[in-house]
XYZ file of C-alpha atoms in Angstrom:
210
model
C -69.841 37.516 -25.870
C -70.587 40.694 -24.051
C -73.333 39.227 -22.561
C -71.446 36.126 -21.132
C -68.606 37.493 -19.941
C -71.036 39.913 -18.174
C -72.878 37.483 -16.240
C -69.558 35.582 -15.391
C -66.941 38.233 -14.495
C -69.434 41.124 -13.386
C -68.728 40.644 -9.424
C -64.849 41.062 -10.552
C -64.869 43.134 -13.701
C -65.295 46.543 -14.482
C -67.507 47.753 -17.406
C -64.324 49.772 -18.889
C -62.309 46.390 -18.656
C -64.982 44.212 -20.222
C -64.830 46.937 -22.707
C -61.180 45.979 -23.160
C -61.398 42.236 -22.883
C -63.777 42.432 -25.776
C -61.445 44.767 -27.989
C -58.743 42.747 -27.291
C -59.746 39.233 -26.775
C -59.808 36.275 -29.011
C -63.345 33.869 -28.947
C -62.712 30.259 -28.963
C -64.523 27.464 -29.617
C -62.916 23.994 -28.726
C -64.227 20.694 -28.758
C -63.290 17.891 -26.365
C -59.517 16.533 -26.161
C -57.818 19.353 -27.799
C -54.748 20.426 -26.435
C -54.696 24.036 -26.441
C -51.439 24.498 -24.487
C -48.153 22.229 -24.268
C -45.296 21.785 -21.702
C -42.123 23.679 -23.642
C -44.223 26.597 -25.283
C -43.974 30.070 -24.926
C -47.507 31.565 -23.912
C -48.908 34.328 -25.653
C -52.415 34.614 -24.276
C -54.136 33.732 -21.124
C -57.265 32.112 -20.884
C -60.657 33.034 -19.272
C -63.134 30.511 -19.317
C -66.942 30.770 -20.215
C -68.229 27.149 -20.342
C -66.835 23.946 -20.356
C -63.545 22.520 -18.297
C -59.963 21.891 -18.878
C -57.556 19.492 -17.304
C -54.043 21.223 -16.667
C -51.552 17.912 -16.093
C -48.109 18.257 -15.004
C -45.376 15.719 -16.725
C -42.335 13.752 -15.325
C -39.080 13.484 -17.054
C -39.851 10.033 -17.896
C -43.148 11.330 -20.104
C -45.586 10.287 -17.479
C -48.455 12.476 -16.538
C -50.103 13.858 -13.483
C -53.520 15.740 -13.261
C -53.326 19.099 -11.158
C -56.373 20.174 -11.296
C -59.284 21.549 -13.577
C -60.417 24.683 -15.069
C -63.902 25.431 -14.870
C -66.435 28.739 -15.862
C -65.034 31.782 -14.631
C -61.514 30.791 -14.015
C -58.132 31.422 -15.872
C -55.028 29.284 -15.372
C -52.689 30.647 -12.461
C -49.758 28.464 -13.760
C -50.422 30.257 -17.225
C -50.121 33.690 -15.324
C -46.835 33.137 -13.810
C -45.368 31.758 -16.425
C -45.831 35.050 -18.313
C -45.340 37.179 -15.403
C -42.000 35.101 -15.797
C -41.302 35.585 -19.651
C -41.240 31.402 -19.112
C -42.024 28.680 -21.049
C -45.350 26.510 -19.976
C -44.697 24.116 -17.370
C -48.184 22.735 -18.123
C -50.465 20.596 -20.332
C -53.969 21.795 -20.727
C -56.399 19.515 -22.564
C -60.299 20.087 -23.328
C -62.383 17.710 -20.834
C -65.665 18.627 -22.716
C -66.427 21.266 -25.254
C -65.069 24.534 -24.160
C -65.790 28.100 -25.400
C -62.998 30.761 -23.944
C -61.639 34.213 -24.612
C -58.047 34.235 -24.929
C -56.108 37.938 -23.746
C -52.753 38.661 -24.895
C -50.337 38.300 -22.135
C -48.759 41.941 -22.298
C -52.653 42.897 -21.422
C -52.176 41.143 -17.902
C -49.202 43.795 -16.313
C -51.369 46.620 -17.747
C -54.281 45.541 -15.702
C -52.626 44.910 -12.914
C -51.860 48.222 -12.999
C -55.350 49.443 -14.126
C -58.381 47.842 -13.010
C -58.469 46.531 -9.022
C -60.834 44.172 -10.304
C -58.295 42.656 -12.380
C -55.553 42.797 -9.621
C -58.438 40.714 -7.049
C -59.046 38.585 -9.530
C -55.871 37.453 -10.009
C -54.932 36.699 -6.756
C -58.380 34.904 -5.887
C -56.959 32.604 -9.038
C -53.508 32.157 -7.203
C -54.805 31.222 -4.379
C -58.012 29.286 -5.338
C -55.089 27.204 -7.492
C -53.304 26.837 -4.582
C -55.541 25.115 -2.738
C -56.219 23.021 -5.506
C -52.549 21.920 -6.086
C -52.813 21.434 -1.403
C -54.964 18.565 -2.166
C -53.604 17.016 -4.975
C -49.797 16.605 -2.878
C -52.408 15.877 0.083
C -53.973 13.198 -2.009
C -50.940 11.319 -3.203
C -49.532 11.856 0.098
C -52.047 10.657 2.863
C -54.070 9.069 0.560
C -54.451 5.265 -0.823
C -55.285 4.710 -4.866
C -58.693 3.571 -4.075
C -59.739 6.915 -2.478
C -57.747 8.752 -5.064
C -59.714 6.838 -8.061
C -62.726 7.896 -6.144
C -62.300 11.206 -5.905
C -60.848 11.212 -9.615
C -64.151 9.978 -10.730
C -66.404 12.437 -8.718
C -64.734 15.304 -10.213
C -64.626 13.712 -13.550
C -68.576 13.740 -13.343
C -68.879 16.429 -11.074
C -67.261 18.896 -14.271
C -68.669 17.223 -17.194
C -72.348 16.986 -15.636
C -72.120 13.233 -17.372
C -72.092 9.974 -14.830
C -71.240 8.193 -18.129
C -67.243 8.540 -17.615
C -66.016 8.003 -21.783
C -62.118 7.880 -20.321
C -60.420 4.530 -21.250
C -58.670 2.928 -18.248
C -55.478 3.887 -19.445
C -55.871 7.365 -19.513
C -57.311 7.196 -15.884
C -53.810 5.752 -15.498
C -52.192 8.427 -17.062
C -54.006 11.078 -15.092
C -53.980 9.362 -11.802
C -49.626 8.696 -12.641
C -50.406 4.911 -11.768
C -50.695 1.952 -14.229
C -53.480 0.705 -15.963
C -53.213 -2.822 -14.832
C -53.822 -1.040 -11.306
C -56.643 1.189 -12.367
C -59.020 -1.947 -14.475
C -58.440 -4.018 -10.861
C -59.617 -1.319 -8.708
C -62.250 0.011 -11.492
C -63.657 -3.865 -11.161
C -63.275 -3.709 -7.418
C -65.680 -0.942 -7.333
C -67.994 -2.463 -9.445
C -68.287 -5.390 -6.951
C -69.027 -2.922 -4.607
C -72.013 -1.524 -6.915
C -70.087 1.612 -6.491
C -70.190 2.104 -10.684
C -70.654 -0.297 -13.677
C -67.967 -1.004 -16.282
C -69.496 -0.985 -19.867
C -67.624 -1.568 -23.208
C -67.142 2.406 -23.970
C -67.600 4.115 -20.598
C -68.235 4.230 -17.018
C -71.423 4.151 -15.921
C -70.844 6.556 -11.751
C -74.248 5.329 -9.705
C -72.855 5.753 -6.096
C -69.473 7.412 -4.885
């Protein structure tokens, strides 16, 4: 693990907190479509990622969900961080995209460093605002733009962080992510396909040209 978190977190870390992330941290190994963090709990550990990506979805009061954005090598979850900054409970959903491996630092670490390490402290704030920007052009996107472009853009990502153009997401959980209906998504999923924009197989999507 040294090794990894090394070649990730070297232009933030320093060697005495690496030292510290590895004393204190927890190594874990998750496959795809776990949740490893639900709206209503309290959070006890923040997460730092070394492979793989996470979706972090917001949810309505009706149960419906939203994607915000996704978590990918060498990034933690700002909403995570203020939550325990906070003493809140999570406001989020995370859920494995593809198979994830992550160290996991108990929250009462993150003041401390703050505190400690400057490399901690820039890190941080890089997260808060790289998140940020993130969360700009998701309000952007549902603001200014039409589903079409939004499905487009969902998909490019969707490839874009699993390094797959074979998209293995049902229609209705494109739905669920994109806070639209699936009804809406299979007519604009087939409208694309007219456009030889992607093919629509039994069990996945096959992405040629976005």
């Amino acid at each position: 693990m040294e090794e990894e978190l090394l070649g990730i977190f070297s232009n933030y870390f320093e060697q005495p907190l690496i030292d510290e992330i590895l004393e204190e941290g927890k190594l874990m190994e998750v496959p795809a479509g776990e949740t490893i963090m639900d709206i209503g709990q309290y959070i006890r550990s923040i997460p730092l990622m070394l492979s793989g990506a996470i979706k972090v979805l917001r949810e309505d009061e009706e149960g419906d969900e939203l994607l915000l954005y996704y978590l990918e090598q060498g990034e933690t979850c700002s909403v995570t961080m203020a939550c325990c900054m906070g003493h809140t409970k999570s406001e989020i959903r995370a859920i494995t995209e593809t198979e994830t491996k992550l160290v996991m630092v108990p929250v009462q670490k993150m003041e401390e460093w703050m505190a400690k390490y400057k490399g901690w402290r820039n890190y941080v704030f890089d997260s808060y605002q790289n998140r940020l920007n993130e969360l700009l052009q998701t309000v952007d996107s549902i603001a200014f733009k039409n589903l079409d472009q939004r499905l487009m853009d969902y998909l490019k990502k969707k490839v874009e962080v699993t390094k797959d153009n074979r998209i293995k997401s049902t229609h209705q959980e494109i739905a669920y992510d994109l806070h639209t209906s699936r009804v809406v998504v299979s007519r604009l999923l087939k409208k694309l396909e007219k456009m030889k924009k992607l093919v629509l197989h039994r069990n996945y999507i096959h992405v040629k040209d976005l």
